[in-house]
Structure formats: C-alpha cells, structure tokens
Coordinates of C-alpha atoms in Angstrom, one line a residue:
M1 CA 9.0 15.3 -37.6
L2 CA 11.8 13.3 -35.9
K3 CA 14.4 15.8 -37.3
V4 CA 12.5 18.7 -35.7
F5 CA 12.2 16.8 -32.4
L6 CA 16.0 16.1 -32.3
L7 CA 16.8 19.7 -33.2
A8 CA 14.4 20.9 -30.4
V9 CA 16.0 18.5 -27.8
I10 CA 19.5 19.7 -28.8
G11 CA 18.5 23.4 -28.6
G12 CA 16.8 23.0 -25.3
Y13 CA 19.7 21.0 -23.8
V14 CA 22.3 23.6 -24.9
F15 CA 20.2 26.5 -23.7
S16 CA 19.6 24.8 -20.3
L17 CA 23.4 24.4 -19.9
L18 CA 23.8 28.1 -20.6
H19 CA 21.2 28.9 -18.0
I20 CA 19.1 30.9 -20.5
P21 CA 15.5 31.6 -19.3
I22 CA 12.8 29.1 -20.4
P23 CA 15.5 27.0 -22.2
W24 CA 13.2 24.3 -23.4
M25 CA 11.1 26.8 -25.4
L26 CA 13.8 29.3 -26.5
G27 CA 16.3 26.5 -27.4
P28 CA 14.0 24.7 -29.9
I29 CA 13.0 28.1 -31.4
F30 CA 16.6 29.1 -32.0
S31 CA 17.8 25.7 -33.2
I32 CA 14.9 25.1 -35.6
I33 CA 15.0 28.7 -37.1
T34 CA 18.7 28.3 -37.7
A35 CA 18.4 24.8 -39.2
Q36 CA 15.8 26.1 -41.7
F37 CA 18.3 28.5 -43.3
F38 CA 20.9 25.7 -43.9
Y39 CA 18.9 22.5 -44.3
K40 CA 17.3 22.2 -47.7
G41 CA 15.0 19.3 -46.9
T42 CA 11.5 19.5 -45.4
L43 CA 11.1 20.1 -41.6
S44 CA 7.6 19.5 -40.3
W45 CA 5.8 19.4 -36.9
S46 CA 2.3 18.4 -36.1
S47 CA 0.1 21.2 -34.6
R48 CA -1.5 18.5 -32.5
L49 CA 1.8 18.2 -30.6
Q50 CA 1.7 21.9 -29.9
D51 CA -1.9 21.5 -28.6
I52 CA -0.7 18.8 -26.2
G53 CA 1.9 21.2 -24.8
I54 CA -0.8 23.9 -24.5
V55 CA -3.2 21.5 -22.7
I56 CA -0.4 20.7 -20.2
V57 CA 0.2 24.4 -19.6
G58 CA -3.5 25.0 -19.1
I59 CA -3.6 22.2 -16.5
A60 CA -0.7 23.8 -14.6
I61 CA -2.3 27.2 -14.7
G62 CA -5.6 25.8 -13.4
E63 CA -3.9 24.1 -10.5
Q64 CA -2.0 27.3 -9.5
F65 CA -4.9 29.7 -10.2
N66 CA -5.6 32.1 -7.3
L67 CA -9.4 31.9 -6.9
S68 CA -9.4 35.0 -4.6
L69 CA -8.5 37.1 -7.7
F70 CA -12.2 36.8 -8.8
R71 CA -13.1 39.1 -5.9
S72 CA -11.4 42.1 -7.6
T73 CA -12.5 41.2 -11.1
G74 CA -14.6 44.4 -11.5
I75 CA -11.7 46.9 -11.0
L76 CA -9.4 44.6 -13.0
V77 CA -11.7 44.8 -16.0
V78 CA -11.6 48.6 -15.9
Y79 CA -7.8 48.7 -15.9
M80 CA -7.6 45.9 -18.5
F81 CA -10.0 47.8 -20.8
L82 CA -8.0 51.0 -20.5
L83 CA -4.7 49.2 -21.1
N84 CA -6.0 47.5 -24.2
M85 CA -7.3 50.8 -25.5
I86 CA -3.8 52.3 -25.1
L87 CA -2.3 49.2 -26.9
I88 CA -4.7 49.2 -29.8
A89 CA -4.5 53.0 -30.3
S90 CA -0.7 52.7 -30.2
S91 CA -0.8 49.9 -32.8
V92 CA -2.9 51.9 -35.1
A93 CA -0.7 55.0 -34.7
L94 CA 2.4 52.8 -35.4
A95 CA 0.6 51.3 -38.5
F96 CA -0.1 54.8 -39.9
V97 CA 3.5 55.9 -39.5
L98 CA 5.1 52.7 -40.8
S99 CA 2.7 52.5 -43.6
K100 CA 3.9 55.9 -44.9
W101 CA 7.5 54.9 -44.6
S102 CA 7.4 51.3 -45.9
K103 CA 4.8 51.9 -48.7
L104 CA 2.8 49.0 -47.4
S105 CA -1.0 49.7 -47.5
L106 CA -2.4 51.0 -44.2
K107 CA -5.0 48.1 -44.2
S108 CA -2.2 45.5 -44.3
M109 CA -0.1 47.4 -41.8
I110 CA -2.9 47.6 -39.2
L111 CA -3.5 43.8 -39.5
G112 CA 0.2 43.3 -39.1
T113 CA 0.7 45.4 -36.0
I114 CA -2.4 44.5 -34.0
P115 CA -1.2 42.0 -31.3
G116 CA -4.0 39.5 -31.6
G117 CA -3.8 35.7 -32.0
L118 CA -1.7 34.7 -35.0
S119 CA -4.2 32.3 -36.5
Q120 CA -7.2 34.5 -36.0
I121 CA -5.5 37.6 -37.5
L122 CA -4.5 35.6 -40.6
L123 CA -7.9 34.1 -41.0
F124 CA -9.4 37.6 -40.8
A125 CA -6.8 38.8 -43.4
E126 CA -7.6 36.0 -45.8
E127 CA -11.2 37.2 -46.0
E128 CA -10.2 40.8 -46.8
K129 CA -9.4 42.2 -50.2
N130 CA -6.4 44.3 -51.1
V131 CA -4.1 43.1 -48.3
D132 CA -0.6 41.7 -48.5
L133 CA -1.0 38.3 -46.7
A134 CA 2.7 37.5 -46.8
A135 CA 3.6 40.8 -45.1
I136 CA 0.9 40.4 -42.5
T137 CA 2.1 36.9 -41.7
Y138 CA 5.7 38.1 -41.4
F139 CA 4.8 41.0 -39.1
Q140 CA 2.8 38.8 -36.8
I141 CA 5.4 36.0 -36.6
V142 CA 8.2 38.5 -36.0
R143 CA 6.3 40.0 -33.2
L144 CA 5.8 36.7 -31.5
L145 CA 9.4 35.7 -32.0
L146 CA 10.8 39.0 -30.7
V147 CA 8.5 39.0 -27.7
V148 CA 9.4 35.4 -26.8
V149 CA 13.2 36.0 -27.3
V150 CA 13.5 39.5 -25.8
I151 CA 11.2 39.5 -22.8
P152 CA 12.7 36.6 -20.9
F153 CA 16.0 38.5 -20.7
I154 CA 14.2 41.6 -19.5
V155 CA 12.4 39.9 -16.7
S156 CA 15.1 37.3 -15.9
G157 CA 16.5 39.7 -13.3
H158 CA 13.2 39.6 -11.5
I159 CA 13.0 35.8 -11.0
G160 CA 11.4 34.9 -7.7
S161 CA 12.6 32.2 -5.4
K162 CA 10.9 28.9 -5.1
A163 CA 12.3 25.7 -3.5
A164 CA 12.9 22.9 -6.0
V165 CA 10.4 20.1 -5.5
N166 CA 10.7 16.6 -6.9
I167 CA 7.2 15.8 -8.3
P168 CA 6.7 12.3 -9.6
M169 CA 4.6 11.4 -12.5
S170 CA 1.3 9.8 -11.5
Y171 CA -1.6 7.9 -13.1
S172 CA -4.0 10.6 -11.8
L173 CA -2.1 13.2 -13.8
V174 CA -2.5 11.1 -17.0
L175 CA -6.2 10.8 -16.3
L176 CA -6.4 14.5 -15.7
F177 CA -4.7 15.2 -19.0
L178 CA -7.0 12.9 -20.9
L179 CA -10.0 14.5 -19.3
S180 CA -8.7 18.0 -20.1
W181 CA -7.9 17.0 -23.7
G182 CA -11.4 15.6 -24.2
F183 CA -13.0 18.8 -22.7
A184 CA -10.8 21.0 -24.9
Y185 CA -11.8 18.9 -28.0
V186 CA -15.5 19.4 -27.2
A187 CA -15.0 23.1 -26.5
K188 CA -13.2 23.5 -29.8
R189 CA -16.2 21.9 -31.6
F190 CA -18.3 24.6 -30.0
K191 CA -16.0 27.3 -31.3
M192 CA -14.5 28.3 -28.0
P193 CA -11.6 30.7 -28.7
I194 CA -8.1 29.3 -27.7
A195 CA -10.0 26.1 -26.6
Y196 CA -6.9 23.9 -25.9
F197 CA -5.7 26.6 -23.5
L198 CA -8.9 27.9 -21.9
A199 CA -10.8 24.7 -21.5
P200 CA -8.2 22.9 -19.3
I201 CA -7.9 26.0 -17.1
L202 CA -11.7 26.2 -16.6
L203 CA -12.0 22.4 -16.0
V204 CA -9.2 22.3 -13.4
I205 CA -10.5 25.4 -11.6
G206 CA -13.8 23.7 -11.4
L207 CA -12.2 20.5 -10.1
Q208 CA -10.6 22.4 -7.3
F209 CA -14.0 22.5 -5.6
A210 CA -14.2 18.7 -5.8
P211 CA -13.3 16.6 -2.7
F212 CA -10.2 15.0 -4.2
H213 CA -6.5 15.9 -4.7
L214 CA -5.3 17.1 -8.1
A215 CA -1.9 15.8 -9.2
P216 CA 0.6 18.6 -9.8
V217 CA 2.4 18.8 -13.1
P218 CA 6.1 17.8 -12.7
P219 CA 8.8 20.2 -13.9
L220 CA 10.0 17.6 -16.5
V221 CA 6.5 17.5 -18.0
M222 CA 6.5 21.3 -18.1
N223 CA 9.8 21.2 -19.9
G224 CA 8.3 18.9 -22.4
A225 CA 5.4 21.3 -23.0
Q226 CA 7.9 24.1 -23.6
L227 CA 9.6 21.9 -26.2
L228 CA 6.4 21.0 -28.0
I229 CA 5.3 24.7 -28.2
G230 CA 8.8 26.0 -29.0
A231 CA 9.2 23.6 -32.0
Q232 CA 6.0 24.9 -33.6
I233 CA 7.1 28.5 -33.1
G234 CA 10.5 27.8 -34.5
L235 CA 8.9 26.6 -37.8
M236 CA 6.8 29.7 -38.2
L237 CA 9.6 31.9 -39.6
K238 CA 10.4 30.5 -43.1
P239 CA 13.4 31.5 -45.2
H240 CA 11.3 32.8 -48.0
M241 CA 9.9 35.4 -45.7
V242 CA 13.2 37.3 -45.7
K243 CA 12.7 37.9 -49.4
L244 CA 10.1 40.6 -48.7
P245 CA 11.1 44.2 -49.5
F246 CA 13.7 45.6 -47.0
R247 CA 11.3 48.2 -45.7
Y248 CA 8.7 45.6 -44.9
L249 CA 11.3 43.6 -43.0
A250 CA 12.5 46.6 -41.1
A251 CA 9.0 47.8 -40.4
G252 CA 8.1 44.4 -38.9
I253 CA 11.0 44.6 -36.5
L254 CA 10.4 48.2 -35.7
S255 CA 6.7 47.7 -34.9
S256 CA 7.5 44.8 -32.7
V257 CA 10.2 46.7 -30.8
C258 CA 7.8 49.7 -30.3
L259 CA 5.0 47.5 -29.0
I260 CA 7.5 45.9 -26.5
V261 CA 8.6 49.4 -25.4
I262 CA 5.0 50.6 -25.0
T263 CA 4.0 47.6 -22.9
Y264 CA 7.2 47.9 -20.9
G265 CA 6.0 51.5 -20.0
T266 CA 2.4 50.5 -19.2
S267 CA 3.7 47.7 -17.0
F268 CA 5.1 50.3 -14.6
I269 CA 1.6 51.8 -14.4
V270 CA 0.1 48.4 -13.6
S271 CA 2.7 47.7 -11.0
Y272 CA 2.2 51.1 -9.3
I273 CA -1.6 51.1 -9.3
L274 CA -2.3 47.4 -8.6
N275 CA 0.8 46.6 -6.6
F276 CA 1.9 43.7 -8.7
S277 CA 5.6 42.8 -9.2
F278 CA 7.3 44.1 -12.3
A279 CA 7.6 40.6 -13.8
T280 CA 3.9 40.0 -13.3
S281 CA 2.9 43.4 -14.7
F282 CA 5.2 43.2 -17.8
L283 CA 4.1 39.6 -18.7
S284 CA 0.5 40.7 -18.2
T285 CA 0.7 43.5 -20.7
A286 CA 3.3 42.1 -23.1
P287 CA 2.1 41.7 -26.8
G288 CA 3.1 38.0 -27.0
G289 CA 1.3 34.7 -27.3
L290 CA -0.9 33.7 -24.3
D291 CA 0.8 30.3 -23.8
Q292 CA 4.3 31.7 -24.1
M293 CA 3.7 34.5 -21.6
V294 CA 2.1 32.1 -19.1
L295 CA 5.0 29.6 -19.5
L296 CA 7.4 32.4 -18.8
A297 CA 5.4 33.5 -15.8
N298 CA 5.6 29.9 -14.5
A299 CA 9.3 29.7 -15.1
I300 CA 10.2 32.9 -13.2
H301 CA 7.5 32.4 -10.5
A302 CA 5.4 35.4 -11.5
D303 CA 1.7 35.5 -10.6
I304 CA 0.2 33.1 -13.2
S305 CA -3.4 33.9 -12.4
V306 CA -2.9 37.6 -13.1
V307 CA -0.9 37.0 -16.3
S308 CA -3.5 34.6 -17.6
I309 CA -6.4 36.9 -16.9
F310 CA -4.7 39.9 -18.5
Q311 CA -3.6 38.0 -21.6
I312 CA -6.9 36.2 -22.1
F313 CA -8.7 39.6 -21.8
R314 CA -6.5 41.1 -24.5
L315 CA -7.2 38.3 -26.9
L316 CA -10.9 38.4 -26.2
F317 CA -11.0 42.2 -26.5
I318 CA -9.4 42.0 -29.9
F319 CA -11.6 39.0 -31.1
L320 CA -14.9 40.5 -29.8
F321 CA -14.4 44.2 -30.3
V322 CA -11.4 45.2 -32.4
M323 CA -11.8 42.7 -35.3
P324 CA -15.6 43.4 -35.7
A325 CA -14.9 47.1 -35.6
L326 CA -12.2 46.7 -38.3
R327 CA -14.6 44.7 -40.5
F328 CA -17.3 47.2 -40.1
Y329 CA -14.9 50.0 -41.0
Y330 CA -13.5 48.2 -44.1
V331 CA -17.0 47.4 -45.4
F332 CA -18.0 51.1 -44.8
L333 CA -14.9 52.2 -46.6
A334 CA -15.5 49.9 -49.5
K335 CA -19.1 51.1 -49.9
K336 CA -18.0 54.7 -49.8
T337 CA -15.4 54.1 -52.4
S338 CA -17.8 52.3 -54.7
V339 CA -20.3 55.2 -54.4
R340 CA -17.7 57.7 -55.5
I341 CA -16.8 55.5 -58.5

C-alpha cells in the first residue's frame, strides 16, 4: 500500500507542476496504471481509503450546496428523466451495433455500455448467466478512465475564476468528518446506495439549518481526497485485461468515446434550456463516476449542486428502473427460450 501511495504522490506532484486539471486525481491514475505494466510485484490499495476521500468530497459538496435549487426540482426531474432516457437508448443502440461487430453477446455488451455505478453493474452481471464478466469489467473501467482523463481537458477552457483562500485545518472539521463517517457507515448498513457519498451530503445540508458555523474543507484536504480516489481508480485497469480479443478492446474504447460525444451534445441542450454554463452542463450529463465529476466541478468552479443532482439522478435512475427492467427482460427471455426447447 505504501508503494501505491508513493506512486500517487509522485504522479500528483508532477501533474500539478504541469498545470494539468485535477492533478491530484489524474496524476495518481496515470502513474499507477503505468507502474502496473512494468512492476511485477503486487500493488494494493484499501477501498476504505477511497471511502475516506469520498466522504471528504461529500462534506465539501454539502457545504457548497445551493439550497435554492430545490425550488425548481420539479422541472429538473422532467429534464433529467428525458436526458437519461436518451442516454440509455443510446447505450442500448451502441451495444447492438458493437455486439454485431465485436462478436460479444448482446447481453454482455449492454451491461458493458450502460453508464451505471461500476460495482453495482458488476454485481448485477455476476448474478446473470451467459455473460462475459471479464469483458463487462473492462468496458466499465475503460469508460470511467476515459471520462476521467478526457473530460477535464474538454472543460479546462471553461474554468471559472475564484480567489485563492487560505483555509486552515480545524478541530471542528475533524469532528464533522467523524460524524459524517459514522452517518455514512450507518447508512451503508441500511443499504443506502453510494452511502459514503450521499450520507455526508445529506448530513451537512441538514446541519446548515443549525445555529453554528460549519468548518470549510481546505484545498490541501481536497487534494488529499483526490489522491485517495485516484489511487483506487488507477488500480482498476489490470495488465491482464489487455489480453482480451482485439475487437473487445476496441469496442470498449469506441463505446466510451461515443457516450462522451453523445453527452457532449446533450450538454448544449441543457445549457440552452436551463441556462447553465457549458462546464456545469457537460459535467452534469457526462457518463463518469459521481465522485469524479463532482471533484472536477469543484476544481473548475462549476455549479456543484447541479452536477451532484444530475449525477445522483442518473445513478438512481439506472439502479431503480433500468437494472430491474433488464432483469425482468432477461428472465422473460430465458423462460421464452426454455418453452421453445
């Protein structure tokens, strides 16, 4: 674990010197992925450390959340529903075309292209029969990596201005972190989705109504959160994954690029209709991980509240509607096939 930490620090420091967007997340991702292809030993990282980073991000979002956004939730839900319908329909269409070309089963391809949470998609795939779990894992990881690596450079030209503020570390922030961690742990036991992210946000939003001041998260701590998350992402892509058939490898990259292009297009619709900035609109619709998109929104001073709501809605939409619909369809298909036999 110490080796991964040192690699992450080196990567983050080099990327910060090069003025690359969100350097303390992209740097560790790049350095750790590169190291895995040359270092023959074992590189490991605790998922608990990633959870610590996610809790910190959740606290920062809760503190910056614009409560007035709840007043327009009704119309936002309509637009978010339509945008997600476009995204899911595009994913299924992509899966159909790429399945024909790559010779990967349509069932596996659909699970590979749907931009849901990585762990939830893989858990769903493990319970299904006749799917290529290795290919699905590769597709989902490549999507996350490409989104995290490509999108910062697309939106980097839209960085907003914000005066640098020196925020000291405080005991009250440590107390807030411990409280948020405990709340997230309990929420996880009650099966709350993305608990280590959602629970701190909800807790801090609730504490905003209390008659005491919430300590802001210092930039140094946010950089640390980027590192903790980036190190885990960097370890996702394993060297053995590139041993998949060439058409699988190419299809994974193609599907990810197509999803980025599609959401890039829909971001202009969001920007035009809802009058959001391009950066906020693109990060809201991008098919990336929730924590990574919000971290990027914080780094370029996009509207964190909007990005959080859109990204959370996408994940919940896939968990609550798309995944059950797929399961129902697969069960129906299996029964229909067994009747024919």
